[in-house]
């Protein structure tokens, strides 16, 4: 009887060790879904049907997941030696731009950070907490253009063009100057803008969370957005 108990206890210990060692693999391959593909301009666009000059407001855009207006974050994690990429997004995006001639004179994109969701509700709860985004106090983030942007190179044919933009990124109430490349296309009666801004979380008072030795979140990541605009 004693030998049977020892044998059973040994099996329990072995199972515990295997579960501990295999946990990250199971989490990565069975629990965590793959991160969404990086945001990009639609592969197919049509020629512009309206002049680019004027005021443009953010609209929802197409209903497809990869083309609708959306914004969020992308960051790498290390899960006990296993590298994974995670992201969260929201379609709650507002704002607009003003174009004079072929110059983007001003523009602001506002993201409802409190509504950002990932496939993991526990991660989302931590994300909204005081140590990370503190969305109760800072429910939105903004990107504001601070220097005129020359968009004369964006063709009316619908082909994409890349333009450099300088602005201010505000996260958790902290403003930082940023420079980023924007992918822009004129398609039908719309203007579509896509961008990804690298960030160091601590620059914005955001604590990259770690859960003991189990999960370590990278200290850098990116804020990504895809915005459809219509004349307003």
Coordinates of N, CA and C in Angstrom, one line a residue:
X1 N 0.8 -1.2 0.0 CA 0.0 0.0 0.0 C 0.9 1.3 0.0
X2 N 1.9 1.2 0.8 CA 2.8 2.3 0.9 C 3.5 2.6 -0.4
X3 N 3.9 1.5 -1.1 CA 4.6 1.6 -2.4 C 3.6 2.3 -3.4
X4 N 2.3 1.9 -3.3 CA 1.3 2.4 -4.3 C 1.2 3.9 -4.0
X5 N 1.1 4.3 -2.8 CA 1.0 5.7 -2.5 C 2.2 6.5 -3.0
X6 N 3.4 6.0 -2.7 CA 4.6 6.6 -3.2 C 4.6 6.7 -4.7
X7 N 4.1 5.6 -5.4 CA 4.1 5.6 -6.9 C 3.1 6.7 -7.4
X8 N 1.9 6.8 -6.7 CA 0.9 7.8 -7.1 C 1.4 9.2 -6.9
X9 N 2.1 9.4 -5.7 CA 2.7 10.7 -5.5 C 3.7 11.1 -6.5
X10 N 4.5 10.1 -6.9 CA 5.5 10.3 -7.9 C 4.9 10.8 -9.2
X11 N 3.8 10.1 -9.6 CA 3.1 10.5 -10.9 C 2.6 11.9 -10.8
X12 N 2.0 12.3 -9.6 CA 1.5 13.6 -9.4 C 2.7 14.7 -9.6
X13 N 3.8 14.4 -9.0 CA 5.0 15.3 -9.1 C 5.4 15.4 -10.6
X14 N 5.5 14.3 -11.3 CA 5.9 14.3 -12.7 C 4.9 15.1 -13.5
X15 N 3.6 14.9 -13.3 CA 2.6 15.7 -14.0 C 2.7 17.2 -13.7
X16 N 3.0 17.5 -12.5 CA 3.1 18.9 -12.1 C 4.3 19.5 -12.8
X17 N 5.5 18.8 -12.9 CA 6.7 19.3 -13.5 C 6.4 19.5 -15.0
X18 N 5.8 18.5 -15.6 CA 5.5 18.6 -17.1 C 4.5 19.8 -17.3
X19 N 3.5 19.9 -16.5 CA 2.6 21.1 -16.7 C 3.3 22.4 -16.5
X20 N 4.2 22.5 -15.5 CA 5.0 23.7 -15.3 C 5.8 24.0 -16.5
X21 N 6.5 23.0 -17.1 CA 7.4 23.2 -18.2 C 6.7 23.5 -19.5
X22 N 5.5 22.8 -19.6 CA 4.8 22.9 -20.9 C 3.8 24.0 -20.9
X23 N 3.6 24.6 -19.7 CA 2.6 25.7 -19.6 C 2.7 26.8 -20.7
X24 N 3.9 27.4 -20.8 CA 4.1 28.4 -21.8 C 3.8 27.9 -23.2
X25 N 4.2 26.7 -23.6 CA 3.9 26.2 -24.9 C 2.4 26.0 -25.1
X26 N 1.7 25.5 -24.1 CA 0.2 25.3 -24.2 C -0.4 26.7 -24.3
X27 N 0.0 27.6 -23.5 CA -0.6 29.0 -23.5 C -0.4 29.6 -24.9
X28 N 0.8 29.5 -25.4 CA 1.1 30.1 -26.7 C 0.3 29.5 -27.8
X29 N 0.2 28.1 -27.8 CA -0.3 27.4 -29.0 C -1.8 27.1 -28.8
X30 N -2.4 27.1 -27.6 CA -3.7 26.7 -27.5 C -4.6 27.8 -26.9
X31 N -4.0 28.7 -26.1 CA -4.8 29.7 -25.4 C -4.7 31.1 -26.1
X32 N -3.5 31.5 -26.4 CA -3.3 32.8 -27.1 C -3.4 32.6 -28.6
X33 N -4.3 33.5 -29.2 CA -4.5 33.5 -30.6 C -3.3 34.3 -31.2
X34 N -3.1 34.0 -32.5 CA -2.1 34.8 -33.2 C -2.5 36.3 -33.2
X35 N -1.5 37.2 -33.1 CA -1.8 38.6 -33.3 C -2.3 38.9 -34.7
X36 N -3.2 39.9 -34.7 CA -3.7 40.3 -36.0 C -2.6 40.8 -36.9
X37 N -2.8 40.6 -38.2 CA -1.8 41.2 -39.1 C -1.6 42.7 -38.9
X38 N -0.5 43.2 -39.2 CA -0.3 44.6 -39.1 C -1.2 45.4 -40.0
X39 N -1.7 46.5 -39.6 CA -2.6 47.3 -40.4 C -1.9 47.8 -41.6
X40 N -2.7 47.8 -42.7 CA -2.2 48.3 -44.0 C -3.3 48.9 -44.9
X41 N -2.9 49.7 -45.8 CA -3.9 50.2 -46.8 C -4.5 49.1 -47.6
X42 N -5.7 49.2 -48.0 CA -6.4 48.2 -48.8 C -5.5 47.9 -50.1
X43 N -5.5 46.6 -50.4 CA -4.7 46.2 -51.6 C -5.3 46.7 -52.9
X44 N -6.6 47.0 -52.9 CA -7.3 47.5 -54.1 C -8.0 48.8 -53.8
X45 N -7.7 49.8 -54.5 CA -8.4 51.1 -54.4 C -8.8 51.6 -55.8
X46 N -9.6 52.6 -55.8 CA -10.0 53.2 -57.1 C -9.5 54.6 -57.2
X47 N -9.6 55.2 -58.3 CA -9.1 56.6 -58.5 C -10.0 57.5 -57.7
X48 N -9.4 58.7 -57.3 CA -10.1 59.7 -56.5 C -11.2 60.3 -57.4
X49 N -12.3 60.6 -56.8 CA -13.4 61.2 -57.4 C -13.7 62.6 -56.9
X50 N -13.0 63.1 -55.9 CA -13.1 64.4 -55.3 C -11.8 65.0 -55.2
X51 N -11.8 66.4 -55.1 CA -10.5 67.1 -54.9 C -10.1 66.8 -53.4
X52 N -8.7 66.8 -53.2 CA -8.2 66.5 -51.9 C -8.3 67.7 -50.9
X53 N -8.4 68.9 -51.5 CA -8.4 70.1 -50.6 C -9.7 70.2 -49.9
X54 N -9.7 70.6 -48.6 CA -10.9 70.7 -47.8 C -10.7 70.1 -46.4
X55 N -11.9 70.0 -45.8 CA -11.9 69.4 -44.4 C -12.4 68.0 -44.5
X56 N -11.7 67.1 -43.8 CA -12.0 65.6 -43.9 C -12.2 65.1 -42.5
X57 N -13.3 64.3 -42.3 CA -13.5 63.8 -41.0 C -13.4 62.2 -41.0
X58 N -13.0 61.7 -39.8 CA -12.9 60.2 -39.7 C -14.3 59.6 -39.8
X59 N -14.3 58.5 -40.6 CA -15.6 57.7 -40.7 C -15.2 56.3 -40.5
X60 N -16.3 55.5 -40.4 CA -16.1 54.0 -40.1 C -15.4 53.3 -41.2
X61 N -15.7 53.7 -42.4 CA -15.1 53.0 -43.6 C -15.8 51.7 -43.9
X62 N -15.1 50.8 -44.7 CA -15.7 49.5 -45.1 C -16.0 48.7 -43.9
X63 N -16.8 47.7 -44.0 CA -17.2 46.8 -42.9 C -16.2 45.7 -42.7
X64 N -15.3 45.4 -43.6 CA -14.4 44.3 -43.5 C -13.3 44.6 -42.4
X65 N -12.9 43.6 -41.7 CA -12.0 43.7 -40.5 C -10.7 44.4 -40.9
X66 N -10.2 44.1 -42.1 CA -8.9 44.7 -42.4 C -8.9 46.0 -43.0
X67 N -10.1 46.6 -43.3 CA -10.2 47.9 -44.0 C -10.9 48.9 -43.2
X68 N -11.6 48.6 -42.1 CA -12.4 49.6 -41.4 C -11.4 50.4 -40.6
X69 N -11.9 51.6 -40.2 CA -11.2 52.5 -39.3 C -10.9 51.8 -38.0
X70 N -9.7 51.8 -37.5 CA -9.3 51.2 -36.2 C -8.0 51.6 -35.8
X71 N -7.7 51.4 -34.5 CA -6.4 51.8 -33.9 C -6.2 51.0 -32.7
X72 N -4.9 50.9 -32.3 CA -4.6 50.1 -31.1 C -3.1 50.0 -30.9
X73 N -2.7 48.9 -30.2 CA -1.3 48.7 -29.8 C -0.8 47.4 -30.3
X74 N 0.5 47.3 -30.4 CA 1.2 46.0 -30.7 C 2.4 45.9 -29.9
X75 N 2.6 44.8 -29.2 CA 3.8 44.6 -28.3 C 4.2 43.2 -28.3
X76 N 5.5 42.9 -28.0 CA 6.0 41.6 -27.8 C 6.1 41.2 -26.4
X77 N 5.8 40.0 -26.1 CA 5.9 39.4 -24.7 C 6.9 38.2 -24.7
X78 N 7.4 38.0 -23.6 CA 8.2 36.7 -23.4 C 7.5 35.9 -22.3
X79 N 7.0 34.8 -22.7 CA 6.2 33.9 -21.8 C 7.1 32.8 -21.4
X80 N 7.9 32.9 -20.3 CA 8.8 31.9 -19.8 C 9.6 31.3 -21.0
X81 N 10.3 32.2 -21.7 CA 11.1 31.8 -22.8 C 10.5 31.7 -24.2
X82 N 9.1 31.8 -24.2 CA 8.4 31.7 -25.5 C 8.1 33.1 -25.9
X83 N 8.5 33.5 -27.1 CA 8.2 34.8 -27.6 C 6.9 34.9 -28.4
X84 N 6.1 35.8 -28.0 CA 4.8 36.0 -28.6 C 4.5 37.5 -28.9
X85 N 3.7 37.8 -29.9 CA 3.3 39.1 -30.2 C 1.8 39.2 -29.9
X86 N 1.4 40.3 -29.2 CA 0.0 40.5 -28.9 C -0.4 41.9 -29.4
X87 N -1.7 42.0 -29.6 CA -2.2 43.4 -30.0 C -3.6 43.5 -29.5
X88 N -4.1 44.8 -29.4 CA -5.4 45.1 -29.1 C -5.9 46.3 -29.9
X89 N -7.2 46.3 -30.3 CA -7.7 47.3 -31.2 C -9.1 47.8 -30.8
X90 N -9.4 49.0 -31.3 CA -10.7 49.5 -31.2 C -11.1 50.2 -32.5
X91 N -12.4 50.2 -32.8 CA -12.9 51.0 -33.9 C -13.5 52.4 -33.5
X92 N -13.3 52.6 -32.2 CA -13.8 53.9 -31.6 C -12.7 55.0 -31.9
X93 N -12.7 55.5 -33.1 CA -11.6 56.5 -33.5 C -12.4 57.7 -34.1
X94 N -11.9 58.9 -33.7 CA -12.5 60.1 -34.3 C -11.4 61.1 -34.7
X95 N -11.9 62.2 -35.2 CA -10.9 63.3 -35.6 C -11.1 63.7 -37.0
X96 N -10.1 64.4 -37.6 CA -10.1 64.9 -38.9 C -8.9 65.6 -39.3
X97 N -8.8 66.0 -40.6 CA -7.7 66.7 -41.1 C -8.2 67.9 -42.0
X98 N -7.3 68.8 -42.2 CA -7.6 70.0 -43.1 C -6.5 70.0 -44.1
X99 N -6.9 70.0 -45.4 CA -6.0 70.1 -46.5 C -6.2 71.4 -47.3
X100 N -5.1 72.2 -47.5 CA -5.1 73.4 -48.3 C -4.2 73.1 -49.5
X101 N -4.8 73.2 -50.7 CA -4.0 72.9 -51.9 C -3.6 71.4 -51.8
X102 N -2.3 71.2 -51.8 CA -1.7 69.9 -51.6 C -0.9 69.8 -50.3
X103 N -1.4 70.5 -49.3 CA -0.7 70.5 -48.0 C -1.7 70.1 -46.9
X104 N -1.3 69.1 -46.2 CA -2.1 68.8 -45.0 C -1.7 69.8 -43.9
X105 N -2.5 70.7 -43.6 CA -2.2 71.8 -42.7 C -2.3 71.4 -41.2
X106 N -3.3 70.6 -40.9 CA -3.6 70.2 -39.5 C -4.4 68.9 -39.5
X107 N -4.3 68.2 -38.4 CA -5.1 67.0 -38.2 C -4.9 66.4 -36.8
X108 N -5.9 65.7 -36.4 CA -5.9 65.1 -35.1 C -6.7 63.8 -35.2
X109 N -6.1 62.7 -34.6 CA -6.8 61.4 -34.5 C -6.9 61.1 -33.0
X110 N -8.1 60.9 -32.6 CA -8.4 60.5 -31.2 C -8.9 59.1 -31.0
X111 N -8.2 58.4 -30.2 CA -8.6 56.9 -30.0 C -9.2 56.7 -28.6
X112 N -10.3 56.1 -28.5 CA -10.9 55.7 -27.2 C -10.1 54.5 -26.7
X113 N -9.1 54.8 -25.9 CA -8.3 53.7 -25.3 C -9.0 52.8 -24.4
X114 N -10.0 53.3 -23.7 CA -10.8 52.4 -22.8 C -11.6 51.3 -23.5
X115 N -11.8 51.5 -24.8 CA -12.5 50.5 -25.6 C -11.6 49.5 -26.3
X116 N -10.3 49.6 -26.2 CA -9.4 48.7 -26.9 C -9.6 47.3 -26.3
X117 N -9.7 46.3 -27.2 CA -9.9 44.9 -26.8 C -8.9 44.0 -27.5
X118 N -8.4 43.0 -26.8 CA -7.6 41.9 -27.3 C -8.4 40.6 -27.1
X119 N -7.9 39.5 -27.6 CA -8.6 38.2 -27.3 C -8.6 37.8 -25.9
X120 N -7.8 38.4 -25.0 CA -7.6 38.0 -23.6 C -8.2 39.1 -22.7
X121 N -9.4 38.8 -22.1 CA -10.0 39.7 -21.2 C -9.2 40.1 -20.0
X122 N -8.4 39.1 -19.5 CA -7.6 39.4 -18.3 C -6.5 40.5 -18.7
X123 N -5.9 40.3 -19.9 CA -5.0 41.3 -20.4 C -5.6 42.7 -20.5
X124 N -6.8 42.7 -21.0 CA -7.6 43.9 -21.2 C -7.8 44.6 -19.9
X125 N -8.2 43.9 -18.9 CA -8.4 44.4 -17.5 C -7.1 45.1 -17.0
X126 N -6.0 44.4 -17.1 CA -4.7 44.9 -16.7 C -4.4 46.2 -17.5
X127 N -4.6 46.1 -18.8 CA -4.3 47.2 -19.7 C -5.0 48.5 -19.3
X128 N -6.3 48.4 -18.8 CA -7.1 49.5 -18.4 C -6.7 50.0 -17.0
X129 N -6.0 49.3 -16.3 CA -5.7 49.6 -14.9 C -4.7 50.8 -14.7
X130 N -4.6 51.2 -13.4 CA -3.8 52.4 -13.1 C -2.3 52.3 -13.5
X131 N -1.8 51.1 -13.4 CA -0.3 50.9 -13.6 C 0.0 51.0 -15.1
X132 N -1.0 50.7 -15.9 CA -0.7 50.7 -17.4 C -1.4 52.0 -18.0
X133 N -2.6 51.9 -18.5 CA -3.2 53.0 -19.2 C -4.1 53.9 -18.4
X134 N -4.5 53.4 -17.2 CA -5.3 54.2 -16.3 C -6.4 54.9 -17.1
X135 N -7.3 54.1 -17.8 CA -8.3 54.7 -18.7 C -9.4 55.4 -17.9
X136 N -9.5 55.1 -16.6 CA -10.5 55.9 -15.9 C -10.2 57.4 -15.8
X137 N -8.9 57.7 -15.8 CA -8.4 59.0 -15.7 C -8.0 59.6 -17.1
X138 N -7.6 58.7 -18.0 CA -7.1 59.1 -19.3 C -7.7 58.1 -20.4
X139 N -9.0 58.4 -20.7 CA -9.7 57.4 -21.6 C -9.4 57.5 -23.0
X140 N -8.6 58.5 -23.5 CA -8.3 58.7 -24.9 C -6.8 58.9 -25.1
X141 N -6.4 58.6 -26.3 CA -5.0 59.0 -26.7 C -5.2 59.7 -28.0
X142 N -4.2 60.6 -28.3 CA -4.3 61.4 -29.6 C -3.0 61.5 -30.3
X143 N -3.1 61.7 -31.6 CA -2.0 62.0 -32.5 C -2.4 63.3 -33.2
X144 N -1.6 64.3 -33.0 CA -1.9 65.6 -33.6 C -0.7 66.1 -34.5
X145 N -1.0 66.4 -35.8 CA 0.0 66.9 -36.7 C 0.4 68.3 -36.2
X146 N 1.7 68.5 -36.2 CA 2.2 69.8 -35.7 C 3.0 70.6 -36.8
X147 N 3.2 70.0 -37.9 CA 3.9 70.7 -39.0 C 3.2 70.3 -40.3
X148 N 3.0 71.3 -41.2 CA 2.4 71.0 -42.5 C 3.0 69.8 -43.2
X149 N 2.2 69.0 -43.8 CA 2.7 67.8 -44.5 C 2.4 67.9 -46.0
X150 N 3.4 67.8 -46.8 CA 3.3 67.9 -48.3 C 2.7 66.6 -48.8
X151 N 1.5 66.6 -49.4 CA 0.9 65.4 -49.9 C 0.7 65.5 -51.4
X152 N 1.5 66.3 -52.0 CA 1.4 66.5 -53.5 C 1.8 65.2 -54.2
X153 N 2.6 64.3 -53.5 CA 3.0 63.1 -54.1 C 2.0 62.0 -54.0
X154 N 0.8 62.2 -53.4 CA -0.2 61.2 -53.3 C -1.1 61.3 -54.6
X155 N -1.0 60.3 -55.5 CA -1.7 60.5 -56.8 C -3.2 60.3 -56.7
X156 N -3.9 60.8 -57.6 CA -5.3 60.7 -57.7 C -5.7 59.3 -58.3
X157 N -4.8 58.5 -58.7 CA -5.0 57.2 -59.3 C -5.5 56.2 -58.3
X158 N -5.3 56.5 -57.0 CA -5.6 55.5 -56.0 C -4.4 54.7 -55.5
X159 N -3.2 55.0 -56.2 CA -2.0 54.3 -55.7 C -1.6 54.9 -54.4
X160 N -0.9 54.1 -53.6 CA -0.5 54.6 -52.2 C 0.8 55.4 -52.4
X161 N 1.0 56.3 -51.4 CA 2.2 57.0 -51.3 C 2.6 57.1 -49.8
X162 N 3.9 57.3 -49.6 CA 4.4 57.5 -48.2 C 4.8 58.9 -48.0
X163 N 4.4 59.5 -46.9 CA 4.7 60.9 -46.6 C 5.2 60.9 -45.1
X164 N 6.3 61.7 -44.8 CA 6.7 61.8 -43.5 C 5.8 62.9 -42.7
X165 N 5.5 62.6 -41.5 CA 4.7 63.5 -40.7 C 5.3 63.7 -39.3
X166 N 5.2 64.9 -38.9 CA 5.7 65.3 -37.5 C 4.5 65.7 -36.7
X167 N 4.4 65.2 -35.5 CA 3.3 65.5 -34.6 C 3.5 65.3 -33.2
X168 N 2.5 65.3 -32.4 CA 2.5 65.0 -30.9 C 1.7 63.8 -30.6
X169 N 2.2 62.9 -30.0 CA 1.5 61.7 -29.5 C 1.2 61.9 -28.0
X170 N 0.0 61.8 -27.6 CA -0.4 61.9 -26.2 C -1.0 60.6 -25.7
X171 N -0.3 60.0 -24.7 CA -0.8 58.8 -24.1 C -0.8 59.0 -22.6
X172 N -1.9 58.6 -22.0 CA -2.0 58.7 -20.5 C -1.7 60.1 -20.0
X173 N -2.1 61.1 -20.8 CA -1.9 62.5 -20.5 C -0.5 63.1 -20.7
X174 N 0.4 62.2 -21.2 CA 1.8 62.7 -21.5 C 2.0 62.9 -23.0
X175 N 2.5 64.1 -23.3 CA 2.7 64.5 -24.7 C 4.2 64.3 -25.1
X176 N 4.4 63.7 -26.3 CA 5.8 63.5 -26.8 C 5.8 63.8 -28.3
X177 N 6.8 64.5 -28.7 CA 6.9 64.8 -30.2 C 7.3 63.5 -30.9
X178 N 6.8 63.2 -32.0 CA 7.1 62.0 -32.8 C 7.2 62.4 -34.3
X179 N 7.9 61.6 -35.0 CA 8.0 61.7 -36.5 C 7.7 60.3 -37.0
X180 N 6.9 60.2 -38.0 CA 6.5 58.8 -38.5 C 6.2 58.9 -40.0
X181 N 6.2 57.8 -40.7 CA 5.8 57.8 -42.1 C 4.3 57.4 -42.1
X182 N 3.6 58.1 -42.9 CA 2.2 57.8 -43.1 C 2.0 57.2 -44.5
X183 N 1.3 56.1 -44.6 CA 0.9 55.6 -45.9 C -0.5 56.2 -46.3
X184 N -0.6 56.8 -47.4 CA -1.8 57.6 -47.8 C -2.3 57.1 -49.2
X185 N -3.6 57.0 -49.3 CA -4.2 56.7 -50.6 C -5.5 57.5 -50.8
X186 N -5.7 58.0 -52.0 CA -7.0 58.6 -52.3 C -7.8 57.6 -53.1
X187 N -9.0 57.3 -52.6 CA -9.8 56.2 -53.2 C -11.2 56.6 -53.3
X188 N -11.7 56.8 -54.5 CA -13.1 57.3 -54.6 C -13.3 58.6 -53.9
X189 N -14.2 58.7 -53.0 CA -14.5 59.9 -52.3 C -13.8 59.9 -50.9
X190 N -12.9 59.0 -50.7 CA -12.2 58.8 -49.4 C -10.7 59.1 -49.5
X191 N -10.2 59.4 -48.4 CA -8.7 59.4 -48.1 C -8.5 58.4 -47.0
X192 N -7.5 57.5 -47.3 CA -7.2 56.5 -46.3 C -5.8 56.7 -45.8
X193 N -5.6 56.7 -44.5 CA -4.3 56.9 -43.9 C -3.9 55.8 -42.9
X194 N -2.7 55.2 -43.1 CA -2.3 54.2 -42.2 C -0.9 54.6 -41.6
X195 N -0.7 54.3 -40.3 CA 0.6 54.6 -39.7 C 0.8 53.7 -38.5
X196 N 2.1 53.6 -38.1 CA 2.5 52.8 -37.0 C 3.6 53.6 -36.3
X197 N 3.4 54.0 -35.0 CA 4.3 54.9 -34.3 C 5.0 54.1 -33.2
X198 N 6.4 53.9 -33.3 CA 7.1 53.2 -32.3 C 7.1 54.0 -31.0
X199 N 6.9 53.3 -29.9 CA 6.9 54.0 -28.6 C 7.7 53.2 -27.5
X200 N 8.3 54.0 -26.6 CA 8.8 53.4 -25.4 C 7.8 53.7 -24.3
X201 N 7.3 52.7 -23.7 CA 6.1 52.8 -22.8 C 6.4 53.8 -21.6
X202 N 7.6 53.7 -21.1 CA 8.0 54.5 -19.9 C 8.0 56.0 -20.2
X203 N 8.2 56.3 -21.5 CA 8.2 57.7 -21.9 C 6.8 58.4 -21.6
X204 N 5.8 57.5 -21.6 CA 4.4 58.0 -21.3 C 3.9 57.6 -20.0
X205 N 4.8 57.2 -19.1 CA 4.3 56.9 -17.7 C 3.6 55.6 -17.7
X206 N 3.8 54.7 -18.7 CA 3.2 53.4 -18.8 C 4.1 52.3 -18.3
X207 N 3.7 51.6 -17.4 CA 4.6 50.5 -16.8 C 4.4 49.2 -17.6
X208 N 5.4 48.7 -18.3 CA 5.3 47.5 -19.0 C 5.2 46.4 -17.9
X209 N 4.0 45.7 -17.9 CA 3.8 44.7 -16.8 C 4.6 43.5 -16.9
X210 N 4.9 42.9 -15.8 CA 5.5 41.6 -15.7 C 4.8 40.8 -14.6
X211 N 4.6 39.6 -14.8 CA 3.9 38.7 -13.8 C 4.9 37.7 -13.3
X212 N 5.7 38.1 -12.3 CA 6.8 37.2 -11.8 C 7.7 36.9 -12.9
X213 N 8.1 35.6 -13.0 CA 8.9 35.1 -14.1 C 8.1 34.5 -15.2
X214 N 6.8 34.7 -15.1 CA 5.9 34.0 -16.1 C 5.7 34.8 -17.4
X215 N 5.4 36.1 -17.2 CA 5.2 36.9 -18.4 C 6.0 38.2 -18.2
X216 N 6.8 38.6 -19.3 CA 7.5 39.9 -19.3 C 7.1 40.6 -20.6
X217 N 6.6 41.8 -20.5 CA 6.2 42.6 -21.6 C 7.3 43.5 -22.0
X218 N 7.6 43.6 -23.4 CA 8.7 44.4 -23.9 C 8.5 45.8 -23.5
X219 N 9.6 46.6 -23.3 CA 9.5 48.0 -22.9 C 9.1 48.9 -24.0
X220 N 9.1 48.4 -25.2 CA 8.8 49.1 -26.4 C 7.7 48.4 -27.2
X221 N 7.0 49.2 -28.0 CA 5.9 48.6 -28.8 C 5.5 49.6 -29.9
X222 N 4.3 49.6 -30.4 CA 3.9 50.5 -31.4 C 2.4 50.8 -31.2
X223 N 2.1 52.0 -31.6 CA 0.7 52.5 -31.7 C 0.4 52.4 -33.2
X224 N -0.6 51.7 -33.6 CA -0.9 51.5 -35.0 C -2.4 52.0 -35.3
X225 N -2.6 52.5 -36.5 CA -3.9 53.0 -36.9 C -4.1 52.9 -38.4
X226 N -5.4 52.8 -38.7 CA -5.9 52.8 -40.1 C -7.1 53.7 -40.1
X227 N -7.1 54.7 -40.8 CA -8.2 55.7 -40.7 C -8.8 56.0 -42.1
X228 N -10.1 55.9 -42.2 CA -10.8 56.3 -43.4 C -11.4 57.7 -43.2
X229 N -11.2 58.6 -44.1 CA -11.7 59.9 -44.0 C -12.6 60.3 -45.2
X230 N -13.7 61.1 -44.9 CA -14.6 61.6 -45.9 C -14.7 63.1 -45.8
X231 N -15.1 63.7 -46.9 CA -15.2 65.2 -46.9 C -16.3 65.6 -45.8
X232 N -16.0 66.6 -45.1 CA -17.0 67.0 -44.0 C -17.4 68.5 -44.3

